[in-house]
JSON list of C-alpha atoms and ligand atoms in Angstrom, two decimals:
[
{"chain": "A", "resi": 30, "resn": "MET", "atom": "CA", "xyz": [-6.05, 5.11, 11.98]},
{"chain": "A", "resi": 31, "resn": "SER", "atom": "CA", "xyz": [-5.60, 6.41, 8.44]},
{"chain": "A", "resi": 32, "resn": "ALA", "atom": "CA", "xyz": [-3.20, 6.19, 5.52]},
{"chain": "A", "resi": 33, "resn": "ALA", "atom": "CA", "xyz": [-1.59, 9.40, 6.77]},
{"chain": "A", "resi": 34, "resn": "ASP", "atom": "CA", "xyz": [-0.23, 7.41, 9.73]},
{"chain": "A", "resi": 35, "resn": "LEU", "atom": "CA", "xyz": [2.06, 5.42, 7.44]},
{"chain": "A", "resi": 36, "resn": "PRO", "atom": "CA", "xyz": [5.73, 6.35, 7.71]},
{"chain": "A", "resi": 37, "resn": "GLY", "atom": "CA", "xyz": [7.01, 8.63, 4.93]},
{"chain": "A", "resi": 38, "resn": "GLU", "atom": "CA", "xyz": [5.07, 10.40, 2.20]},
{"chain": "A", "resi": 39, "resn": "VAL", "atom": "CA", "xyz": [1.66, 8.99, 1.35]},
{"chain": "A", "resi": 40, "resn": "ARG", "atom": "CA", "xyz": [-0.05, 9.47, -2.01]},
{"chain": "A", "resi": 41, "resn": "VAL", "atom": "CA", "xyz": [-3.60, 8.23, -2.40]},
{"chain": "A", "resi": 42, "resn": "LEU", "atom": "CA", "xyz": [-4.80, 7.77, -5.98]},
{"chain": "A", "resi": 43, "resn": "ASP", "atom": "CA", "xyz": [-8.26, 6.88, -7.24]},
{"chain": "A", "resi": 44, "resn": "ASP", "atom": "CA", "xyz": [-7.57, 3.40, -8.57]},
{"chain": "A", "resi": 45, "resn": "PRO", "atom": "CA", "xyz": [-4.78, 0.98, -9.56]},
{"chain": "A", "resi": 46, "resn": "ALA", "atom": "CA", "xyz": [-4.37, 2.65, -12.97]},
{"chain": "A", "resi": 47, "resn": "ALA", "atom": "CA", "xyz": [-3.80, 6.01, -11.28]},
{"chain": "A", "resi": 48, "resn": "VAL", "atom": "CA", "xyz": [-1.25, 4.38, -8.95]},
{"chain": "A", "resi": 49, "resn": "ALA", "atom": "CA", "xyz": [0.67, 3.18, -11.99]},
{"chain": "A", "resi": 50, "resn": "THR", "atom": "CA", "xyz": [0.49, 6.60, -13.65]},
{"chain": "A", "resi": 51, "resn": "ALA", "atom": "CA", "xyz": [1.65, 8.46, -10.54]},
{"chain": "A", "resi": 52, "resn": "THR", "atom": "CA", "xyz": [4.48, 6.01, -9.91]},
{"chain": "A", "resi": 53, "resn": "ALA", "atom": "CA", "xyz": [5.64, 6.23, -13.52]},
{"chain": "A", "resi": 54, "resn": "ALA", "atom": "CA", "xyz": [5.76, 10.03, -13.28]},
{"chain": "A", "resi": 55, "resn": "TRP", "atom": "CA", "xyz": [7.67, 9.77, -9.99]},
{"chain": "A", "resi": 56, "resn": "ILE", "atom": "CA", "xyz": [10.19, 7.42, -11.61]},
{"chain": "A", "resi": 57, "resn": "SER", "atom": "CA", "xyz": [10.50, 9.72, -14.62]},
{"chain": "A", "resi": 58, "resn": "GLU", "atom": "CA", "xyz": [11.57, 12.59, -12.38]},
{"chain": "A", "resi": 59, "resn": "ARG", "atom": "CA", "xyz": [14.22, 10.46, -10.73]},
{"chain": "A", "resi": 60, "resn": "CYS", "atom": "CA", "xyz": [15.65, 8.87, -13.85]},
{"chain": "A", "resi": 61, "resn": "ALA", "atom": "CA", "xyz": [15.97, 12.32, -15.47]},
{"chain": "A", "resi": 62, "resn": "ARG", "atom": "CA", "xyz": [18.64, 13.27, -12.95]},
{"chain": "A", "resi": 63, "resn": "PRO", "atom": "CA", "xyz": [22.22, 13.17, -14.25]},
{"chain": "A", "resi": 64, "resn": "GLY", "atom": "CA", "xyz": [24.25, 9.97, -14.01]},
{"chain": "A", "resi": 65, "resn": "PRO", "atom": "CA", "xyz": [23.34, 6.30, -13.90]},
{"chain": "A", "resi": 66, "resn": "PHE", "atom": "CA", "xyz": [19.84, 5.37, -12.72]},
{"chain": "A", "resi": 67, "resn": "ARG", "atom": "CA", "xyz": [19.75, 2.21, -10.64]},
{"chain": "A", "resi": 68, "resn": "LEU", "atom": "CA", "xyz": [16.31, 0.70, -10.09]},
{"chain": "A", "resi": 69, "resn": "ALA", "atom": "CA", "xyz": [15.38, -2.45, -8.19]},
{"chain": "A", "resi": 70, "resn": "ALA", "atom": "CA", "xyz": [12.10, -4.04, -9.25]},
{"chain": "A", "resi": 71, "resn": "SER", "atom": "CA", "xyz": [9.67, -6.30, -7.41]},
{"chain": "A", "resi": 72, "resn": "GLY", "atom": "CA", "xyz": [7.35, -8.98, -8.68]},
{"chain": "A", "resi": 73, "resn": "GLY", "atom": "CA", "xyz": [3.76, -9.61, -7.73]},
{"chain": "A", "resi": 74, "resn": "SER", "atom": "CA", "xyz": [0.65, -8.45, -9.53]},
{"chain": "A", "resi": 75, "resn": "THR", "atom": "CA", "xyz": [0.55, -4.79, -8.48]},
{"chain": "A", "resi": 76, "resn": "PRO", "atom": "CA", "xyz": [3.49, -3.39, -10.51]},
{"chain": "A", "resi": 77, "resn": "ARG", "atom": "CA", "xyz": [2.56, -5.10, -13.79]},
{"chain": "A", "resi": 78, "resn": "SER", "atom": "CA", "xyz": [0.60, -2.11, -15.08]},
{"chain": "A", "resi": 79, "resn": "LEU", "atom": "CA", "xyz": [3.42, 0.22, -14.04]},
{"chain": "A", "resi": 80, "resn": "TYR", "atom": "CA", "xyz": [5.91, -1.78, -16.08]},
{"chain": "A", "resi": 81, "resn": "GLU", "atom": "CA", "xyz": [3.52, -1.78, -19.04]},
{"chain": "A", "resi": 82, "resn": "LEU", "atom": "CA", "xyz": [3.12, 1.97, -18.74]},
{"chain": "A", "resi": 83, "resn": "LEU", "atom": "CA", "xyz": [6.88, 2.59, -18.64]},
{"chain": "A", "resi": 84, "resn": "ALA", "atom": "CA", "xyz": [7.15, 0.63, -21.90]},
{"chain": "A", "resi": 85, "resn": "SER", "atom": "CA", "xyz": [4.35, 2.60, -23.57]},
{"chain": "A", "resi": 86, "resn": "SER", "atom": "CA", "xyz": [5.33, 5.00, -26.30]},
{"chain": "A", "resi": 87, "resn": "SER", "atom": "CA", "xyz": [5.23, 8.27, -24.35]},
{"chain": "A", "resi": 88, "resn": "PHE", "atom": "CA", "xyz": [7.56, 7.01, -21.63]},
{"chain": "A", "resi": 89, "resn": "ARG", "atom": "CA", "xyz": [9.66, 4.91, -23.95]},
{"chain": "A", "resi": 90, "resn": "ARG", "atom": "CA", "xyz": [10.49, 7.96, -26.05]},
{"chain": "A", "resi": 91, "resn": "ALA", "atom": "CA", "xyz": [11.02, 10.34, -23.13]},
{"chain": "A", "resi": 92, "resn": "VAL", "atom": "CA", "xyz": [13.41, 8.21, -21.09]},
{"chain": "A", "resi": 93, "resn": "ASP", "atom": "CA", "xyz": [17.17, 7.88, -21.62]},
{"chain": "A", "resi": 94, "resn": "TRP", "atom": "CA", "xyz": [17.32, 4.11, -21.19]},
{"chain": "A", "resi": 95, "resn": "SER", "atom": "CA", "xyz": [21.09, 4.04, -21.66]},
{"chain": "A", "resi": 96, "resn": "ARG", "atom": "CA", "xyz": [21.46, 5.27, -18.08]},
{"chain": "A", "resi": 97, "resn": "TRP", "atom": "CA", "xyz": [19.18, 2.59, -16.60]},
{"chain": "A", "resi": 98, "resn": "HIS", "atom": "CA", "xyz": [20.67, -0.26, -14.56]},
{"chain": "A", "resi": 99, "resn": "VAL", "atom": "CA", "xyz": [18.05, -2.74, -13.46]},
{"chain": "A", "resi": 100, "resn": "PHE", "atom": "CA", "xyz": [18.23, -4.87, -10.32]},
{"chain": "A", "resi": 101, "resn": "PHE", "atom": "CA", "xyz": [15.70, -6.97, -8.44]},
{"chain": "A", "resi": 102, "resn": "ALA", "atom": "CA", "xyz": [14.32, -6.64, -4.93]},
{"chain": "A", "resi": 103, "resn": "ASP", "atom": "CA", "xyz": [13.67, -10.37, -4.86]},
{"chain": "A", "resi": 104, "resn": "GLU", "atom": "CA", "xyz": [13.32, -13.47, -6.98]},
{"chain": "A", "resi": 105, "resn": "ARG", "atom": "CA", "xyz": [11.65, -16.86, -6.70]},
{"chain": "A", "resi": 106, "resn": "ALA", "atom": "CA", "xyz": [13.73, -20.05, -7.11]},
{"chain": "A", "resi": 107, "resn": "VAL", "atom": "CA", "xyz": [12.51, -20.78, -10.61]},
{"chain": "A", "resi": 108, "resn": "PRO", "atom": "CA", "xyz": [14.06, -20.50, -14.08]},
{"chain": "A", "resi": 109, "resn": "PRO", "atom": "CA", "xyz": [13.87, -17.05, -15.68]},
{"chain": "A", "resi": 110, "resn": "ASP", "atom": "CA", "xyz": [11.24, -18.18, -18.18]},
{"chain": "A", "resi": 111, "resn": "ASP", "atom": "CA", "xyz": [8.94, -19.62, -15.50]},
{"chain": "A", "resi": 112, "resn": "GLU", "atom": "CA", "xyz": [5.62, -17.86, -15.05]},
{"chain": "A", "resi": 113, "resn": "ASN", "atom": "CA", "xyz": [6.51, -17.28, -11.38]},
{"chain": "A", "resi": 114, "resn": "SER", "atom": "CA", "xyz": [9.78, -15.54, -12.22]},
{"chain": "A", "resi": 115, "resn": "ASN", "atom": "CA", "xyz": [10.03, -11.86, -11.34]},
{"chain": "A", "resi": 116, "resn": "TYR", "atom": "CA", "xyz": [12.63, -11.51, -14.09]},
{"chain": "A", "resi": 117, "resn": "ARG", "atom": "CA", "xyz": [10.12, -12.88, -16.58]},
{"chain": "A", "resi": 118, "resn": "LEU", "atom": "CA", "xyz": [7.51, -10.36, -15.46]},
{"chain": "A", "resi": 119, "resn": "LEU", "atom": "CA", "xyz": [9.88, -7.46, -15.91]},
{"chain": "A", "resi": 120, "resn": "HIS", "atom": "CA", "xyz": [11.28, -8.86, -19.13]},
{"chain": "A", "resi": 121, "resn": "ASP", "atom": "CA", "xyz": [7.89, -9.43, -20.72]},
{"chain": "A", "resi": 122, "resn": "GLU", "atom": "CA", "xyz": [6.33, -6.13, -19.66]},
{"chain": "A", "resi": 123, "resn": "LEU", "atom": "CA", "xyz": [9.29, -3.75, -19.84]},
{"chain": "A", "resi": 124, "resn": "LEU", "atom": "CA", "xyz": [12.79, -4.98, -20.64]},
{"chain": "A", "resi": 125, "resn": "SER", "atom": "CA", "xyz": [11.88, -6.60, -23.95]},
{"chain": "A", "resi": 126, "resn": "ARG", "atom": "CA", "xyz": [10.18, -3.39, -25.09]},
{"chain": "A", "resi": 127, "resn": "VAL", "atom": "CA", "xyz": [12.77, -0.72, -24.30]},
{"chain": "A", "resi": 128, "resn": "PRO", "atom": "CA", "xyz": [16.42, -0.26, -25.29]},
{"chain": "A", "resi": 129, "resn": "ILE", "atom": "CA", "xyz": [18.19, -1.23, -22.07]},
{"chain": "A", "resi": 130, "resn": "ALA", "atom": "CA", "xyz": [21.49, -3.00, -22.71]},
{"chain": "A", "resi": 131, "resn": "ALA", "atom": "CA", "xyz": [21.45, -6.61, -21.49]},
{"chain": "A", "resi": 132, "resn": "SER", "atom": "CA", "xyz": [24.70, -5.87, -19.63]},
{"chain": "A", "resi": 133, "resn": "GLN", "atom": "CA", "xyz": [22.75, -3.35, -17.52]},
{"chain": "A", "resi": 134, "resn": "VAL", "atom": "CA", "xyz": [20.10, -5.83, -16.41]},
{"chain": "A", "resi": 135, "resn": "HIS", "atom": "CA", "xyz": [21.13, -7.73, -13.31]},
{"chain": "A", "resi": 136, "resn": "ARG", "atom": "CA", "xyz": [18.74, -10.55, -12.58]},
{"chain": "A", "resi": 137, "resn": "MET", "atom": "CA", "xyz": [18.93, -12.64, -9.41]},
{"chain": "A", "resi": 138, "resn": "GLU", "atom": "CA", "xyz": [19.89, -16.15, -10.50]},
{"chain": "A", "resi": 139, "resn": "ALA", "atom": "CA", "xyz": [17.72, -18.10, -8.09]},
{"chain": "A", "resi": 140, "resn": "GLU", "atom": "CA", "xyz": [17.17, -21.19, -10.21]},
{"chain": "A", "resi": 141, "resn": "GLY", "atom": "CA", "xyz": [20.35, -23.06, -9.21]},
{"chain": "A", "resi": 142, "resn": "ALA", "atom": "CA", "xyz": [20.87, -25.52, -6.36]},
{"chain": "A", "resi": 143, "resn": "ASP", "atom": "CA", "xyz": [23.21, -23.20, -4.44]},
{"chain": "A", "resi": 144, "resn": "LEU", "atom": "CA", "xyz": [20.94, -20.36, -3.31]},
{"chain": "A", "resi": 145, "resn": "ALA", "atom": "CA", "xyz": [23.37, -19.21, -0.62]},
{"chain": "A", "resi": 146, "resn": "GLY", "atom": "CA", "xyz": [26.08, -18.91, -3.26]},
{"chain": "A", "resi": 147, "resn": "ALA", "atom": "CA", "xyz": [23.72, -17.01, -5.56]},
{"chain": "A", "resi": 148, "resn": "ALA", "atom": "CA", "xyz": [22.89, -14.62, -2.72]},
{"chain": "A", "resi": 149, "resn": "ALA", "atom": "CA", "xyz": [26.59, -14.00, -2.06]},
{"chain": "A", "resi": 150, "resn": "ASP", "atom": "CA", "xyz": [27.16, -13.39, -5.78]},
{"chain": "A", "resi": 151, "resn": "TYR", "atom": "CA", "xyz": [24.33, -10.85, -5.89]},
{"chain": "A", "resi": 152, "resn": "SER", "atom": "CA", "xyz": [25.64, -9.08, -2.78]},
{"chain": "A", "resi": 153, "resn": "ALA", "atom": "CA", "xyz": [29.01, -8.75, -4.51]},
{"chain": "A", "resi": 154, "resn": "LEU", "atom": "CA", "xyz": [27.39, -7.55, -7.72]},
{"chain": "A", "resi": 155, "resn": "LEU", "atom": "CA", "xyz": [25.43, -4.88, -5.85]},
{"chain": "A", "resi": 156, "resn": "ALA", "atom": "CA", "xyz": [28.57, -3.70, -4.09]},
{"chain": "A", "resi": 157, "resn": "ALA", "atom": "CA", "xyz": [30.44, -3.49, -7.42]},
{"chain": "A", "resi": 158, "resn": "GLU", "atom": "CA", "xyz": [27.60, -1.73, -9.25]},
{"chain": "A", "resi": 159, "resn": "ALA", "atom": "CA", "xyz": [26.13, 0.49, -6.54]},
{"chain": "A", "resi": 160, "resn": "GLY", "atom": "CA", "xyz": [28.77, 0.78, -3.83]},
{"chain": "A", "resi": 161, "resn": "GLU", "atom": "CA", "xyz": [28.78, -0.27, -0.19]},
{"chain": "A", "resi": 162, "resn": "PRO", "atom": "CA", "xyz": [26.27, 0.18, 1.17]},
{"chain": "A", "resi": 163, "resn": "PRO", "atom": "CA", "xyz": [24.57, -0.04, -2.24]},
{"chain": "A", "resi": 164, "resn": "ARG", "atom": "CA", "xyz": [22.94, 3.23, -3.23]},
{"chain": "A", "resi": 165, "resn": "LEU", "atom": "CA", "xyz": [20.01, 2.18, -5.38]},
{"chain": "A", "resi": 166, "resn": "ASP", "atom": "CA", "xyz": [18.20, 5.22, -6.77]},
{"chain": "A", "resi": 167, "resn": "VAL", "atom": "CA", "xyz": [14.74, 3.65, -6.65]},
{"chain": "A", "resi": 168, "resn": "VAL", "atom": "CA", "xyz": [13.50, 0.44, -5.05]},
{"chain": "A", "resi": 169, "resn": "LEU", "atom": "CA", "xyz": [9.95, -0.58, -5.96]},
{"chain": "A", "resi": 170, "resn": "LEU", "atom": "CA", "xyz": [8.27, -2.72, -3.34]},
{"chain": "A", "resi": 171, "resn": "GLY", "atom": "CA", "xyz": [4.93, -4.41, -2.85]},
{"chain": "A", "resi": 172, "resn": "LEU", "atom": "CA", "xyz": [3.16, -5.36, 0.35]},
{"chain": "A", "resi": 173, "resn": "GLY", "atom": "CA", "xyz": [1.92, -8.89, 0.99]},
{"chain": "A", "resi": 174, "resn": "ALA", "atom": "CA", "xyz": [-1.28, -9.51, 2.93]},
{"chain": "A", "resi": 175, "resn": "ASP", "atom": "CA", "xyz": [0.91, -10.86, 5.76]},
{"chain": "A", "resi": 176, "resn": "GLY", "atom": "CA", "xyz": [3.05, -7.71, 5.77]},
{"chain": "A", "resi": 177, "resn": "HIS", "atom": "CA", "xyz": [5.98, -9.15, 3.84]},
{"chain": "A", "resi": 178, "resn": "THR", "atom": "CA", "xyz": [7.87, -7.10, 1.34]},
{"chain": "A", "resi": 179, "resn": "ALA", "atom": "CA", "xyz": [10.42, -8.23, -1.25]},
{"chain": "A", "resi": 180, "resn": "SER", "atom": "CA", "xyz": [10.91, -11.80, 0.07]},
{"chain": "A", "resi": 181, "resn": "LEU", "atom": "CA", "xyz": [11.24, -10.73, 3.69]},
{"chain": "A", "resi": 182, "resn": "PHE", "atom": "CA", "xyz": [8.49, -12.83, 5.26]},
{"chain": "A", "resi": 183, "resn": "PRO", "atom": "CA", "xyz": [7.32, -12.69, 8.88]},
{"chain": "A", "resi": 184, "resn": "GLU", "atom": "CA", "xyz": [9.35, -14.73, 11.33]},
{"chain": "A", "resi": 185, "resn": "THR", "atom": "CA", "xyz": [12.03, -15.76, 8.83]},
{"chain": "A", "resi": 186, "resn": "ASP", "atom": "CA", "xyz": [15.80, -15.65, 9.16]},
{"chain": "A", "resi": 187, "resn": "ALA", "atom": "CA", "xyz": [16.13, -13.19, 6.28]},
{"chain": "A", "resi": 188, "resn": "LEU", "atom": "CA", "xyz": [14.80, -10.42, 8.52]},
{"chain": "A", "resi": 189, "resn": "HIS", "atom": "CA", "xyz": [17.81, -10.69, 10.79]},
{"chain": "A", "resi": 190, "resn": "VAL", "atom": "CA", "xyz": [20.56, -10.62, 8.16]},
{"chain": "A", "resi": 191, "resn": "THR", "atom": "CA", "xyz": [22.74, -7.57, 8.69]},
{"chain": "A", "resi": 192, "resn": "ASP", "atom": "CA", "xyz": [26.01, -8.69, 7.10]},
{"chain": "A", "resi": 193, "resn": "ALA", "atom": "CA", "xyz": [24.92, -9.10, 3.47]},
{"chain": "A", "resi": 194, "resn": "TRP", "atom": "CA", "xyz": [23.01, -7.13, 0.84]},
{"chain": "A", "resi": 195, "resn": "THR", "atom": "CA", "xyz": [21.19, -10.21, -0.47]},
{"chain": "A", "resi": 196, "resn": "THR", "atom": "CA", "xyz": [20.10, -13.39, 1.29]},
{"chain": "A", "resi": 197, "resn": "ARG", "atom": "CA", "xyz": [17.83, -16.41, 1.01]},
{"chain": "A", "resi": 198, "resn": "GLY", "atom": "CA", "xyz": [14.16, -15.90, 1.69]},
{"chain": "A", "resi": 199, "resn": "ARG", "atom": "CA", "xyz": [11.52, -18.45, 2.60]},
{"chain": "A", "resi": 200, "resn": "ALA", "atom": "CA", "xyz": [7.90, -17.89, 1.59]},
{"chain": "A", "resi": 201, "resn": "PRO", "atom": "CA", "xyz": [4.93, -19.73, 3.13]},
{"chain": "A", "resi": 202, "resn": "THR", "atom": "CA", "xyz": [3.52, -20.30, -0.35]},
{"chain": "A", "resi": 203, "resn": "VAL", "atom": "CA", "xyz": [5.12, -21.86, -3.44]},
{"chain": "A", "resi": 204, "resn": "PRO", "atom": "CA", "xyz": [7.68, -21.21, -4.73]},
{"chain": "A", "resi": 205, "resn": "HIS", "atom": "CA", "xyz": [9.01, -21.32, -1.15]},
{"chain": "A", "resi": 206, "resn": "ASP", "atom": "CA", "xyz": [12.65, -20.60, -1.86]},
{"chain": "A", "resi": 207, "resn": "ARG", "atom": "CA", "xyz": [13.61, -17.04, -2.71]},
{"chain": "A", "resi": 208, "resn": "LEU", "atom": "CA", "xyz": [16.44, -14.58, -2.97]},
{"chain": "A", "resi": 209, "resn": "THR", "atom": "CA", "xyz": [15.83, -11.16, -1.48]},
{"chain": "A", "resi": 210, "resn": "LEU", "atom": "CA", "xyz": [17.54, -7.89, -0.77]},
{"chain": "A", "resi": 211, "resn": "THR", "atom": "CA", "xyz": [18.12, -7.51, 2.95]},
{"chain": "A", "resi": 212, "resn": "LEU", "atom": "CA", "xyz": [16.82, -4.72, 5.15]},
{"chain": "A", "resi": 213, "resn": "PRO", "atom": "CA", "xyz": [20.27, -3.04, 5.18]},
{"chain": "A", "resi": 214, "resn": "ALA", "atom": "CA", "xyz": [20.24, -2.99, 1.36]},
{"chain": "A", "resi": 215, "resn": "LEU", "atom": "CA", "xyz": [16.68, -1.62, 1.17]},
{"chain": "A", "resi": 216, "resn": "ASN", "atom": "CA", "xyz": [17.42, 0.97, 3.82]},
{"chain": "A", "resi": 217, "resn": "ALA", "atom": "CA", "xyz": [20.52, 2.21, 1.98]},
{"chain": "A", "resi": 218, "resn": "ALA", "atom": "CA", "xyz": [18.43, 3.23, -1.07]},
{"chain": "A", "resi": 219, "resn": "ALA", "atom": "CA", "xyz": [17.94, 6.83, -2.14]},
{"chain": "A", "resi": 220, "resn": "ASP", "atom": "CA", "xyz": [14.19, 6.30, -2.65]},
{"chain": "A", "resi": 221, "resn": "VAL", "atom": "CA", "xyz": [11.84, 3.46, -1.82]},
{"chain": "A", "resi": 222, "resn": "ALA", "atom": "CA", "xyz": [8.29, 3.28, -3.14]},
{"chain": "A", "resi": 223, "resn": "PHE", "atom": "CA", "xyz": [5.58, 0.90, -1.96]},
{"chain": "A", "resi": 224, "resn": "LEU", "atom": "CA", "xyz": [2.75, 0.19, -4.38]},
{"chain": "A", "resi": 225, "resn": "VAL", "atom": "CA", "xyz": [-0.36, -1.05, -2.58]},
{"chain": "A", "resi": 226, "resn": "THR", "atom": "CA", "xyz": [-3.82, -1.50, -4.05]},
{"chain": "A", "resi": 227, "resn": "GLY", "atom": "CA", "xyz": [-7.03, -3.08, -2.84]},
{"chain": "A", "resi": 228, "resn": "ALA", "atom": "CA", "xyz": [-8.77, -3.56, 0.49]},
{"chain": "A", "resi": 229, "resn": "ALA", "atom": "CA", "xyz": [-7.11, -6.95, 1.08]},
{"chain": "A", "resi": 230, "resn": "LYS", "atom": "CA", "xyz": [-3.97, -5.16, 2.29]},
{"chain": "A", "resi": 231, "resn": "ALA", "atom": "CA", "xyz": [-5.73, -3.46, 5.24]},
{"chain": "A", "resi": 232, "resn": "ASP", "atom": "CA", "xyz": [-4.23, -5.69, 7.94]},
{"chain": "A", "resi": 233, "resn": "ALA", "atom": "CA", "xyz": [-0.78, -5.42, 6.43]},
{"chain": "A", "resi": 234, "resn": "LEU", "atom": "CA", "xyz": [-1.02, -1.62, 6.30]},
{"chain": "A", "resi": 235, "resn": "ARG", "atom": "CA", "xyz": [-2.13, -1.58, 9.94]},
{"chain": "A", "resi": 236, "resn": "GLY", "atom": "CA", "xyz": [0.88, -3.76, 10.70]},
{"chain": "A", "resi": 237, "resn": "VAL", "atom": "CA", "xyz": [3.15, -1.20, 9.06]},
{"chain": "A", "resi": 238, "resn": "ILE", "atom": "CA", "xyz": [1.63, 1.58, 11.15]},
{"chain": "A", "resi": 239, "resn": "HIS", "atom": "CA", "xyz": [2.02, -0.52, 14.32]},
{"chain": "A", "resi": 240, "resn": "GLY", "atom": "CA", "xyz": [5.53, -1.58, 13.36]},
{"chain": "A", "resi": 241, "resn": "SER", "atom": "CA", "xyz": [4.65, -5.25, 13.63]},
{"chain": "A", "resi": 242, "resn": "VAL", "atom": "CA", "xyz": [5.32, -6.59, 10.12]},
{"chain": "A", "resi": 243, "resn": "PRO", "atom": "CA", "xyz": [8.47, -6.86, 7.98]},
{"chain": "A", "resi": 244, "resn": "ALA", "atom": "CA", "xyz": [7.51, -3.98, 5.68]},
{"chain": "A", "resi": 245, "resn": "ALA", "atom": "CA", "xyz": [7.50, -1.65, 8.69]},
{"chain": "A", "resi": 246, "resn": "ARG", "atom": "CA", "xyz": [11.24, -2.11, 8.95]},
{"chain": "A", "resi": 247, "resn": "VAL", "atom": "CA", "xyz": [11.87, -0.46, 5.60]},
{"chain": "A", "resi": 248, "resn": "ARG", "atom": "CA", "xyz": [13.00, 3.01, 6.65]},
{"chain": "A", "resi": 249, "resn": "PRO", "atom": "CA", "xyz": [15.71, 4.37, 4.33]},
{"chain": "A", "resi": 250, "resn": "ALA", "atom": "CA", "xyz": [18.42, 5.87, 6.56]},
{"chain": "A", "resi": 251, "resn": "ALA", "atom": "CA", "xyz": [19.26, 8.69, 4.16]},
{"chain": "A", "resi": 252, "resn": "GLY", "atom": "CA", "xyz": [16.55, 8.42, 1.57]},
{"chain": "A", "resi": 253, "resn": "GLY", "atom": "CA", "xyz": [12.88, 8.86, 0.79]},
{"chain": "A", "resi": 254, "resn": "LEU", "atom": "CA", "xyz": [9.96, 6.56, 1.52]},
{"chain": "A", "resi": 255, "resn": "THR", "atom": "CA", "xyz": [6.79, 7.00, -0.52]},
{"chain": "A", "resi": 256, "resn": "TRP", "atom": "CA", "xyz": [3.55, 5.02, -0.36]},
{"chain": "A", "resi": 257, "resn": "PHE", "atom": "CA", "xyz": [1.41, 4.90, -3.50]},
{"chain": "A", "resi": 258, "resn": "LEU", "atom": "CA", "xyz": [-2.03, 3.63, -2.44]},
{"chain": "A", "resi": 259, "resn": "ASP", "atom": "CA", "xyz": [-5.28, 3.38, -4.29]},
{"chain": "A", "resi": 260, "resn": "SER", "atom": "CA", "xyz": [-8.41, 4.62, -2.54]},
{"chain": "A", "resi": 261, "resn": "ALA", "atom": "CA", "xyz": [-9.55, 1.04, -1.79]},
{"chain": "A", "resi": 262, "resn": "ALA", "atom": "CA", "xyz": [-6.35, 0.39, 0.16]},
{"chain": "A", "resi": 263, "resn": "ALA", "atom": "CA", "xyz": [-6.42, 3.78, 1.88]},
{"chain": "A", "resi": 264, "resn": "ASP", "atom": "CA", "xyz": [-10.14, 3.61, 2.76]},
{"chain": "A", "resi": 265, "resn": "SER", "atom": "CA", "xyz": [-9.71, 0.12, 4.20]},
{"chain": "A", "resi": 266, "resn": "LEU", "atom": "CA", "xyz": [-7.88, 1.69, 7.12]},
{"chain": "A", "resi": 267, "resn": "GLY", "atom": "CA", "xyz": [-10.73, 4.00, 8.06]},
{"chain": "B", "resi": 9, "resn": "6PG", "atom": "C1", "xyz": [7.17, -11.05, -5.08]},
{"chain": "B", "resi": 9, "resn": "6PG", "atom": "C2", "xyz": [7.32, -9.74, -4.44]},
{"chain": "B", "resi": 9, "resn": "6PG", "atom": "C3", "xyz": [6.46, -9.55, -3.22]},
{"chain": "B", "resi": 9, "resn": "6PG", "atom": "C4", "xyz": [5.25, -8.75, -3.67]},
{"chain": "B", "resi": 9, "resn": "6PG", "atom": "C5", "xyz": [4.14, -8.82, -2.63]},
{"chain": "B", "resi": 9, "resn": "6PG", "atom": "C6", "xyz": [2.89, -8.10, -3.09]},
{"chain": "B", "resi": 9, "resn": "6PG", "atom": "O1", "xyz": [8.04, -11.46, -5.77]},
{"chain": "B", "resi": 9, "resn": "6PG", "atom": "O2", "xyz": [6.12, -11.67, -4.88]},
{"chain": "B", "resi": 9, "resn": "6PG", "atom": "O3", "xyz": [8.39, -9.02, -4.65]},
{"chain": "B", "resi": 9, "resn": "6PG", "atom": "O4", "xyz": [7.08, -8.95, -2.14]},
{"chain": "B", "resi": 9, "resn": "6PG", "atom": "O5", "xyz": [5.60, -7.43, -3.93]},
{"chain": "B", "resi": 9, "resn": "6PG", "atom": "O6", "xyz": [3.85, -10.19, -2.39]},
{"chain": "B", "resi": 9, "resn": "6PG", "atom": "O7", "xyz": [2.40, -8.77, -4.21]},
{"chain": "B", "resi": 9, "resn": "6PG", "atom": "P1", "xyz": [1.14, -8.28, -5.01]},
{"chain": "B", "resi": 9, "resn": "6PG", "atom": "O8", "xyz": [1.56, -7.07, -5.77]},
{"chain": "B", "resi": 9, "resn": "6PG", "atom": "O9", "xyz": [0.83, -9.42, -5.94]},
{"chain": "B", "resi": 9, "resn": "6PG", "atom": "O10", "xyz": [0.06, -8.01, -4.02]}
]
């Protein structure tokens, strides 16, 4: 079994910094296309250096931020200034450093008591902003050690939702409550990228190849799927 067995295009880079550089270049190509650029971001530790890089001067100057519309792949049920908030991660590393209009940043409001209502609101927002099914230009995803992606965890109800673009997720670790894009929303995207670094993701990557974990079910119906791995993640399969 090797990284080449993953579904879609596989790019193996030397180290996490090279993963961030390659992903930033890949995003730059896509956001240079005419029209609005709709990106959905994930949390976790892996994309932090990518967000930092996109905010660095060479990218900041080269990108037409006025066409960016930012969405989220998932969010934890915490206030937006909480250290566990995916919005906070993106805000601190990217949004606060580049000229994206606040009206074009669409955070998942997961801090309220009514998570089901918040999920329905975000489904409606996606439909209004990106159509039905929503055509996100780029969705950035991570891979959990258990094979989850966004907040689609193994053996949870969220995996079976087919009648909404956003739903409640339930994580085995705190914060347990989440909002997440559903598989139909992820699979309607124009391009999905997974960022995976480190040997600790070996079992999860094997699960993707075997089709046994949630991330294996991300297969854009009319879009691209690209895996950005560092050599530690890729070699862990060998
Ligand atoms: C989150 C994510 C989640 C993440 C994976 C991988 O909010 O936690 O969206 O799906 O991408 O857990 O996380 P790491 O990048 O930290 O390994």
